[in-house]
Short mmCIF file of C-alpha atoms in Angstrom, two decimals:
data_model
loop_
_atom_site.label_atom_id
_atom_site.label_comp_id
_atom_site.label_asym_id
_atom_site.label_seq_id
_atom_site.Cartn_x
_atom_site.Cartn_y
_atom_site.Cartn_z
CA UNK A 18 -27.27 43.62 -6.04
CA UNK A 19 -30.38 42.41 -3.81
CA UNK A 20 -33.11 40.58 -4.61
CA UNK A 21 -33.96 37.52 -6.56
CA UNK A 22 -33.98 36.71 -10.25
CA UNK A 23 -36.38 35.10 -12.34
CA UNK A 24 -36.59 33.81 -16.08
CA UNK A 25 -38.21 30.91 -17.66
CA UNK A 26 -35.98 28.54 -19.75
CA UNK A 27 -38.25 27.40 -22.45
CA UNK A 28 -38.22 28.54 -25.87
CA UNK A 29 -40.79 30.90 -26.68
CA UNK A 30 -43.31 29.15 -29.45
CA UNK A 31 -44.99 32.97 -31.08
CA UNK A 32 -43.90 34.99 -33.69
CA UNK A 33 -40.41 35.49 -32.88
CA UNK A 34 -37.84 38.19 -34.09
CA UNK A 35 -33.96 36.79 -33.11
CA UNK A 36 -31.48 39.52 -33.48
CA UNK A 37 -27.14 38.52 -32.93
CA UNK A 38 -24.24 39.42 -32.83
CA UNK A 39 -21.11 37.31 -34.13
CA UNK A 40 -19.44 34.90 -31.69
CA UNK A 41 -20.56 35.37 -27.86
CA UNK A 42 -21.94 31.75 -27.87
CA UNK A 43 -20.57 28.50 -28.81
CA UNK A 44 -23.82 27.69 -30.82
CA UNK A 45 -26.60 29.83 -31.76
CA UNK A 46 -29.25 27.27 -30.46
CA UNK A 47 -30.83 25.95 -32.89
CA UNK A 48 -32.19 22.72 -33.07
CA UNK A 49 -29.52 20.64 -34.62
CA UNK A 50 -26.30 21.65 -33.05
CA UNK A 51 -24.61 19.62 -35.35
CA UNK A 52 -25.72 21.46 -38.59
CA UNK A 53 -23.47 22.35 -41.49
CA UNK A 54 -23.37 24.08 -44.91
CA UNK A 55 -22.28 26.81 -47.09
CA UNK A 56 -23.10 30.59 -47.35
CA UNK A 57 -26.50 31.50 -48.83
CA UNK A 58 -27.09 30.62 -52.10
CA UNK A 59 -29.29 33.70 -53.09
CA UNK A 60 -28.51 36.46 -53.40
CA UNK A 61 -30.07 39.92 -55.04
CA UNK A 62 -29.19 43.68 -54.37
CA UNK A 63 -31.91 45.55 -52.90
CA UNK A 64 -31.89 49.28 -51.34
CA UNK A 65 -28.74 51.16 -50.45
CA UNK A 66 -26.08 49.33 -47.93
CA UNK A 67 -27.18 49.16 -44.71
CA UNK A 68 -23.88 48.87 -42.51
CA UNK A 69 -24.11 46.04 -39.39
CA UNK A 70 -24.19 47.91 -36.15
CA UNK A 71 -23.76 46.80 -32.37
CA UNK A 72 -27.60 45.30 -31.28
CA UNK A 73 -26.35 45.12 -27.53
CA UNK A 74 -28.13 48.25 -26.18
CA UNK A 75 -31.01 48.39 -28.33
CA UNK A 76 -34.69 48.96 -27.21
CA UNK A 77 -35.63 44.93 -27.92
CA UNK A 78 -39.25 46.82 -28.95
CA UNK A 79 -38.05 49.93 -29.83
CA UNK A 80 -38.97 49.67 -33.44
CA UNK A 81 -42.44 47.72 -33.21
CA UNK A 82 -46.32 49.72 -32.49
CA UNK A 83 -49.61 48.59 -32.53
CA UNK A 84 -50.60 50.02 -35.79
CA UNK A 85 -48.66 47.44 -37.38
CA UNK A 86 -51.19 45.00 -36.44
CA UNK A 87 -53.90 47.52 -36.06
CA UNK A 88 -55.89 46.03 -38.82
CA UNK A 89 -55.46 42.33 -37.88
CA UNK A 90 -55.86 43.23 -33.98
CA UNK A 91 -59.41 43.54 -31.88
CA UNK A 92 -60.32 46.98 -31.30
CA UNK A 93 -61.39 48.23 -27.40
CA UNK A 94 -64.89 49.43 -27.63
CA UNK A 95 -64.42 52.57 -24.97
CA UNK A 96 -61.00 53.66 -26.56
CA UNK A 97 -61.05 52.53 -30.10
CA UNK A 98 -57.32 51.00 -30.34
CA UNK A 99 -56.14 48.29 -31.26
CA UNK A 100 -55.77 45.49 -28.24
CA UNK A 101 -52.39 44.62 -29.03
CA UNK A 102 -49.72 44.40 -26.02
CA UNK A 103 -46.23 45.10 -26.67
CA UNK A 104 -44.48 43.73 -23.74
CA UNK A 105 -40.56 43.73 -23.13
CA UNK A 106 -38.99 40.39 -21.70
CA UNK A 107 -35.61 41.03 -20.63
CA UNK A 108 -33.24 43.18 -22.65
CA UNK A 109 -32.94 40.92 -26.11
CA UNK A 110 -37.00 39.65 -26.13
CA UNK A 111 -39.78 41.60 -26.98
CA UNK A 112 -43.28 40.39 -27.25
CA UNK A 113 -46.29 41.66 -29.18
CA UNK A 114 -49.62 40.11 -27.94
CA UNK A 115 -52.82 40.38 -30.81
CA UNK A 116 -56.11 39.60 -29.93
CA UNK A 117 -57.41 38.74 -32.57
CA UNK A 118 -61.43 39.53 -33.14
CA UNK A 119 -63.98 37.10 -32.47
CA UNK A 120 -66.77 35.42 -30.34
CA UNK A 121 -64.01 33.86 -28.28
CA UNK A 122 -60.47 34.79 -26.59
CA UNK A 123 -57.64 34.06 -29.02
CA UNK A 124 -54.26 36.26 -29.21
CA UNK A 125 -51.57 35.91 -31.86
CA UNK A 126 -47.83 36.75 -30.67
CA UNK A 127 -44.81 38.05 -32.51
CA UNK A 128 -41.46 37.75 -30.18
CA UNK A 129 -38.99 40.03 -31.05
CA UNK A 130 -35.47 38.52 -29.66
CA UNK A 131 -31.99 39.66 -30.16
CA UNK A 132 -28.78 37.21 -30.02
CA UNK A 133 -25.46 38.79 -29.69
CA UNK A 134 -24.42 35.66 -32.57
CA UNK A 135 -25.21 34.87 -36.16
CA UNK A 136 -26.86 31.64 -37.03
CA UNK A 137 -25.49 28.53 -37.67
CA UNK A 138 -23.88 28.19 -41.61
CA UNK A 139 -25.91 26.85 -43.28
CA UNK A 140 -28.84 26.61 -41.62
CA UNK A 141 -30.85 28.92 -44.05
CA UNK A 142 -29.16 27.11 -47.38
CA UNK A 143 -32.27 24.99 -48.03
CA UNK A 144 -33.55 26.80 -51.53
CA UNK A 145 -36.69 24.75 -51.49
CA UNK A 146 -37.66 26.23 -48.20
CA UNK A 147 -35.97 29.99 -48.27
CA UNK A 148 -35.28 32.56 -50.05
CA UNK A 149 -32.33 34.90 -49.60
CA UNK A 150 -31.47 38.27 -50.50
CA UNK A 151 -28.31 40.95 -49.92
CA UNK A 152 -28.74 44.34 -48.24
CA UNK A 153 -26.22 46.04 -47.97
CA UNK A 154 -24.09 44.03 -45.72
CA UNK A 155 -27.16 42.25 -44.54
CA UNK A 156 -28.96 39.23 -45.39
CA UNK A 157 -32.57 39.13 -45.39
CA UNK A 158 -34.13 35.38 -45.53
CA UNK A 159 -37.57 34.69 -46.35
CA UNK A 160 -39.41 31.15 -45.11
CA UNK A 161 -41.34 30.35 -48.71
CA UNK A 162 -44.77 29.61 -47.14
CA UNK A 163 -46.14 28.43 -43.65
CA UNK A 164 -45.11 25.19 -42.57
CA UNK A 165 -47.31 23.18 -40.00
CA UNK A 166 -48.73 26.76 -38.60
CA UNK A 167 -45.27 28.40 -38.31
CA UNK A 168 -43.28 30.94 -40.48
CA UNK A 169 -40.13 32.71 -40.70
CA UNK A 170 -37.96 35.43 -41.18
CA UNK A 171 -34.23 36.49 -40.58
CA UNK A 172 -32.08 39.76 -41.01
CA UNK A 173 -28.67 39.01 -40.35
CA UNK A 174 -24.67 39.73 -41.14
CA UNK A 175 -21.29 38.76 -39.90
CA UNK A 176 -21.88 40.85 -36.75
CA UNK A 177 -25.55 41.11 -36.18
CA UNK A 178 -28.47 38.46 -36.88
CA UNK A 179 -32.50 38.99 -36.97
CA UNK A 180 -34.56 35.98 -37.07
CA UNK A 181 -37.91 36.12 -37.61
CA UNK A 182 -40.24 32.90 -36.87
CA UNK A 183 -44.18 32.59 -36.25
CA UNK A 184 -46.19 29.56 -34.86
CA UNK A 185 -49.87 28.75 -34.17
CA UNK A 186 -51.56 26.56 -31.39
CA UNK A 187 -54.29 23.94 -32.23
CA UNK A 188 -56.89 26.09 -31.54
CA UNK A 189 -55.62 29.15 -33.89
CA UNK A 190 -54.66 27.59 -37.24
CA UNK A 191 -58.52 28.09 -37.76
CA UNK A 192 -57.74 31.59 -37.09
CA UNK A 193 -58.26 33.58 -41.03
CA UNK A 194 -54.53 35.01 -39.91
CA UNK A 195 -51.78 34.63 -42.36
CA UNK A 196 -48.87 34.07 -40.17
CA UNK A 197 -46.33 34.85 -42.46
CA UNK A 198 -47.71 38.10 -43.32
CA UNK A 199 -46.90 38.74 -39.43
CA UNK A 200 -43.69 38.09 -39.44
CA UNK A 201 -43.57 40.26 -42.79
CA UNK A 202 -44.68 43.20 -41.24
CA UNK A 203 -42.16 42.83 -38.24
CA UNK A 204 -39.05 42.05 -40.33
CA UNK A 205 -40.24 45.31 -42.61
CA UNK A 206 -40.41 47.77 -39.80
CA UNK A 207 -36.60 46.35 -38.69
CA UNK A 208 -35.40 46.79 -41.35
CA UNK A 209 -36.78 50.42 -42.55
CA UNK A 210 -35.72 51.04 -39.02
CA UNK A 211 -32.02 50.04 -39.69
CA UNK A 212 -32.04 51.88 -43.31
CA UNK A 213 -32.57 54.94 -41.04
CA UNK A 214 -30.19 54.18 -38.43
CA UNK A 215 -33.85 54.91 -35.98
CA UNK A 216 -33.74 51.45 -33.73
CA UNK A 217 -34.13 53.37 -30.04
CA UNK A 218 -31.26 52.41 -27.46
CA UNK A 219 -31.19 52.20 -23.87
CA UNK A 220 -28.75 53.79 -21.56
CA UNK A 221 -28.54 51.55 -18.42
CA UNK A 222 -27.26 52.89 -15.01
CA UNK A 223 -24.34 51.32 -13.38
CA UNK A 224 -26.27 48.70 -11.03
CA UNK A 225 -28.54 47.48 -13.93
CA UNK A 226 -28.18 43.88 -15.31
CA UNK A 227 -28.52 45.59 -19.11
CA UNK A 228 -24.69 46.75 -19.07
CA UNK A 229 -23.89 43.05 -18.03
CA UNK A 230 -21.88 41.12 -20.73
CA UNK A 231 -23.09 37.56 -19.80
CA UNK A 232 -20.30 35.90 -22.20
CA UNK A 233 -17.86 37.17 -19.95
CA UNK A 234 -18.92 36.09 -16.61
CA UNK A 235 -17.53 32.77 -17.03
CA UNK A 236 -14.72 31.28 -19.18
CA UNK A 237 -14.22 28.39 -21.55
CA UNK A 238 -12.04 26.56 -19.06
CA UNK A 239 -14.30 27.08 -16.56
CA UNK A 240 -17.22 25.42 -18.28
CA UNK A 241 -15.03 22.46 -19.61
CA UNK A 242 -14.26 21.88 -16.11
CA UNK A 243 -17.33 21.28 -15.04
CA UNK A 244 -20.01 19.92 -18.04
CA UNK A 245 -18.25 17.91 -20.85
CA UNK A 246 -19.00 19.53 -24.02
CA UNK A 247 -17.88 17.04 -26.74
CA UNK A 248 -17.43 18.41 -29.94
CA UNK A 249 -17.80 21.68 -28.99
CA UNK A 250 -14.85 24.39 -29.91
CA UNK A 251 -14.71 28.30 -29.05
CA UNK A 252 -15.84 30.63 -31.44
CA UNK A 253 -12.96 32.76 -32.74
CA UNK A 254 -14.27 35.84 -31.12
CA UNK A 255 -16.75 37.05 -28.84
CA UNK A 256 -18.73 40.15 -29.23
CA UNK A 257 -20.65 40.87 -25.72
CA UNK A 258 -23.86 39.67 -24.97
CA UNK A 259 -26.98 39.29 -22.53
CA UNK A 260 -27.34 35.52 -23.53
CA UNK A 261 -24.60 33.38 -23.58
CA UNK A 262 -24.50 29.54 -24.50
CA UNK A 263 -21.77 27.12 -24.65
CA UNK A 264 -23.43 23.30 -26.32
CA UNK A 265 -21.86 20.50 -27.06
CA UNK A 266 -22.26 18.84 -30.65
CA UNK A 267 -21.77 15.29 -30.32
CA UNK A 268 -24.82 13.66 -27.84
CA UNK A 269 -23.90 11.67 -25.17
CA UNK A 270 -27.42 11.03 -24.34
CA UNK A 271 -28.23 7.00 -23.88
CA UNK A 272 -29.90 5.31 -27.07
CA UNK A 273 -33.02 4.44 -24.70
CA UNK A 274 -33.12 7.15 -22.56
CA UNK A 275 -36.87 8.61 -21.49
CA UNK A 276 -37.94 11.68 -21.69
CA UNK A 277 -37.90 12.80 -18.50
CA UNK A 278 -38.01 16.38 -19.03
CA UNK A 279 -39.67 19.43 -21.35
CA UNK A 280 -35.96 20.76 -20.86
CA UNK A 281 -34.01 17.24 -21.84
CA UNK A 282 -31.20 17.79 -24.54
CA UNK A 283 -29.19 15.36 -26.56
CA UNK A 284 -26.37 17.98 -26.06
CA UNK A 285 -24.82 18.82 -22.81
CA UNK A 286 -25.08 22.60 -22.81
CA UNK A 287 -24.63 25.69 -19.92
CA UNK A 288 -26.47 28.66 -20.40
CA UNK A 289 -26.87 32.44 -19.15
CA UNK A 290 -29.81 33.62 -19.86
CA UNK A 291 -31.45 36.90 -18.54
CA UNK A 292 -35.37 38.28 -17.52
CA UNK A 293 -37.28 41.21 -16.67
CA UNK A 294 -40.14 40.51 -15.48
CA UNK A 295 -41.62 39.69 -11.98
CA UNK A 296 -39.71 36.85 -10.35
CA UNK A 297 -41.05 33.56 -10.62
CA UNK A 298 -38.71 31.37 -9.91
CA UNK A 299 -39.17 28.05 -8.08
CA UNK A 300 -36.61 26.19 -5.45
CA UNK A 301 -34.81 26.77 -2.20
CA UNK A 302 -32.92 30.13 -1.87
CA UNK A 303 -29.02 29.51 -1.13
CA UNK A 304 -26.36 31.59 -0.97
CA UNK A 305 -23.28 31.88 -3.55
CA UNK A 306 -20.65 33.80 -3.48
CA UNK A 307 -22.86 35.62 -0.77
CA UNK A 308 -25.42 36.35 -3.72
CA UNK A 309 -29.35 35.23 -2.87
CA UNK A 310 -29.45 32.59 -5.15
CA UNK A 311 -32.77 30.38 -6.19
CA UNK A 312 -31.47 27.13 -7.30
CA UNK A 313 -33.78 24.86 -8.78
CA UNK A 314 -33.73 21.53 -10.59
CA UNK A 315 -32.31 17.99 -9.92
CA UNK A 316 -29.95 15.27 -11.32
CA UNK A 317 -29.88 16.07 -15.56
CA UNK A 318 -31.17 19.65 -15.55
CA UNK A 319 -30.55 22.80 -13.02
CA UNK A 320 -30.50 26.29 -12.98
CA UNK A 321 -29.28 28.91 -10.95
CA UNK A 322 -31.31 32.51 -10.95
CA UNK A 323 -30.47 35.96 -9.28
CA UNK A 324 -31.97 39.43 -9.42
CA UNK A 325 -31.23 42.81 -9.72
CA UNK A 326 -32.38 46.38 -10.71
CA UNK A 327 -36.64 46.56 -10.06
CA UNK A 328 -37.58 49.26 -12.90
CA UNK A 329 -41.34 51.54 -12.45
CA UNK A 330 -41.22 52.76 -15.11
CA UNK A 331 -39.21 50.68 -17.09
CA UNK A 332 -37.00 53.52 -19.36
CA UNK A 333 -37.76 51.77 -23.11
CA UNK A 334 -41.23 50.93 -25.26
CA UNK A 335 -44.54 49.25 -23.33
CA UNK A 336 -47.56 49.47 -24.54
CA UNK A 337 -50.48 47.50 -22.84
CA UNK A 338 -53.48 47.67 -24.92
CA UNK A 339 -54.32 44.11 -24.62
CA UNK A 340 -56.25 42.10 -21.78
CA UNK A 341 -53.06 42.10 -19.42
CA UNK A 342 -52.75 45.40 -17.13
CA UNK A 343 -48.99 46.56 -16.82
CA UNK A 344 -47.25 44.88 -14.39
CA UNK A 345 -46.58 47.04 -11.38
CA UNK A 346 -43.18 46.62 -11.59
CA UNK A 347 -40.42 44.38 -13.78
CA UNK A 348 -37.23 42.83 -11.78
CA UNK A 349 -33.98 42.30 -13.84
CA UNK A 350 -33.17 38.31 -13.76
CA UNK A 351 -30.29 36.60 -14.80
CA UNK A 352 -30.37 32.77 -15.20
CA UNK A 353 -27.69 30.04 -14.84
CA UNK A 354 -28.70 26.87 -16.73
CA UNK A 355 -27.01 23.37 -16.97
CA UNK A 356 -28.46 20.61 -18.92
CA UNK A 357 -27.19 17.28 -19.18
CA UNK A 358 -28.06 14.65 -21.85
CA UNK A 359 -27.29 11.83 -19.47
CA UNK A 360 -28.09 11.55 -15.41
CA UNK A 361 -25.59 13.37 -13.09
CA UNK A 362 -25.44 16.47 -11.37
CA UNK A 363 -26.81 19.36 -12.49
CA UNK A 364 -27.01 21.17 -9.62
CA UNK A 365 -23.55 20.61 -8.28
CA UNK A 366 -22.03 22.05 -11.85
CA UNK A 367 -24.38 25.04 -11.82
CA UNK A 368 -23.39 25.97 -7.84
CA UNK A 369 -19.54 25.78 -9.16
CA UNK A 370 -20.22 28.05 -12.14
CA UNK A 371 -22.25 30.17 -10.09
CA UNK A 372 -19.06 30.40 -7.20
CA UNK A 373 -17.23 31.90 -10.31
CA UNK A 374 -19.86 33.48 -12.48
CA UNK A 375 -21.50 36.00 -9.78
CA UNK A 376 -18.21 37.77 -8.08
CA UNK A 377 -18.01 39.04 -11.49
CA UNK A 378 -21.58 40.73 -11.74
CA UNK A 379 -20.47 43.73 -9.32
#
């Protein structure tokens, strides 16, 4: 594989559609690592048994248009549709762009993003906040109304998850858009989409990043070695995965420690994360495991990134409709992240896992 890899580490703040599958990560990420609780509490028959099925190859915006949004979206004067952009990330994330009509520029996003790993227990168990309901052998969980200019959905099961959450900036909550109603129409189309066994799936050639299980390129004993995960134990199985995290859940952070970093954690945590999209990675290029490597970051935070296949046309859904022209091309990224809740070397554990991790990618 030639070339270099880029993908940003942030969470994206939009609309966002998580889909899992049981097991490939330690945690699923969410914001407590620590969390705990029962199964959901709610639970109502609706529709006939929709059976869980194996998210890793699926189109990440195979099963979302622009006519879902066409009456909320800006329409282009010379064609007459809809400006909404539906614009794939890497292989899990998809993201729909809205612009949204008025005397200014303002755009809406729903992210559509796939996790080979159900959510934490108990995360959805708060009955005040969400509601939940049995399909089948799914679970569909409803956020009861908008909180601070975000909502939220999920679709999940013991072997595949969909989360569905929606957020506003500052300068949209004045926006007459009902964010939840968003995320409704998203978490709808999934699941009609999954009721007729119709979510699209890619077929990736042999040199493409897509057929790359990311849970296996490294393993537990090689990520103990290197970052201290306290608290932390392996899941009892692993299902494969384009994202991969292992977290610890007990902080070793310092009571008074600054915030030094959008990327700081309480939790030491390695991550494999990949792109598609055009590199734009920052650092010094290295070489590991005689793999082009950008490495980038410092004492308490560092990642690793590599690329691969460059796709024109890429072989699942686009659809630019929006302000943004297509890009010419997108580059397949995969990322190596270490974050540490306390000062120490960051880079140094990322360049061992990568020694191990990239060998494995041919």
């Amino acid at each position: 594989m030639g070339g270099l890899w880029g993908r940003r580490i942030a969470p994206v703040l939009a609309v966002a559609i998580g889909i899992g599958l049981v097991g490939c990560s330690g945690q699923h990420g969410d914001s407590d690592p620590g969390a705990k609780g029962s199964a959901p509490t709610s639970t109502t028959a609706v529709a006939p048994p929709v059976s869980p099925v194996d998210t890793f190859g699926w189109d990440p915006c195979g099963y979302l248009t622009p006519e879902l949004y066409a009456d909320v979206a800006d329409h282009d004067p010379a064609t007459g549709l809809p400006r909404v952009q539906i614009d794939p990330v890497d292989f899990d994330l998809c993201e729909v762009h809205i612009v949204v009509p008025g005397p200014t520029y303002h755009e809406i996003s729903v992210a559509s993003n796939k996790r080979q790993t159900p959510p934490t227990p108990g995360v959805y168990d708060n009955a005040d906040r969400y509601s939940v309901a049995a399909d089948g052998d799914w679970t569909v969980v409803t956020q009861k109304q908008e909180n601070m200019g975000s909502c939220l959905r999920a679709v999940y099961s013991a072997q595949s998850a969909v989360t569905i959450t929606s957020s506003q900036d500052t300068f949209e909550k004045a926006l007459p858009v009902d964010v939840c109603d968003l995320t409704d129409r998203a978490e709808k189309a999934l699941v009609a989409a999954l009721h007729a066994n119709s979510v699209p799936r890619l077929s990736f050639p042999a040199d493409s990043l897509g057929r790359t299980d990311s849970c296996a390129l490294l393993t537990d004993a090689e990520i103990t070695a290197n970052v201290a995960l306290p608290g932390w134990n392996p899941p009892a199985a692993r299902h494969p995965g384009h994202f991969c995290l292992w977290q610890a859940t007990e902080s070793t952070a310092p009571a008074n420690m600054p915030v030094i970093s959008p990327f700081q954690s309480k939790y030491n945590l390695v991550s494999l994360m990949p792109g598609l999209n055009k590199p734009a990675a920052s650092g010094r290029t290295v070489t590991i495991a005689g793999v082009p490597t950008v490495l980038s970051g410092g004492t308490q935070s560092c990642t690793a990134t590599v690329a691969g296949r460059t796709w024109q046309p890429w072989p699942g859904k686009q659809v630019y409709q929006a302000r943004y022209p297509q890009p010419d091309t997108l580059v397949e990224s995969l990322q190596l992240a270490v974050v540490l809740a306390d000062t120490g070397d960051a880079c140094q554990a990322v360049q061992n896992l990568a020694e191990k991790a990239w060998p494995r990618l041919r």
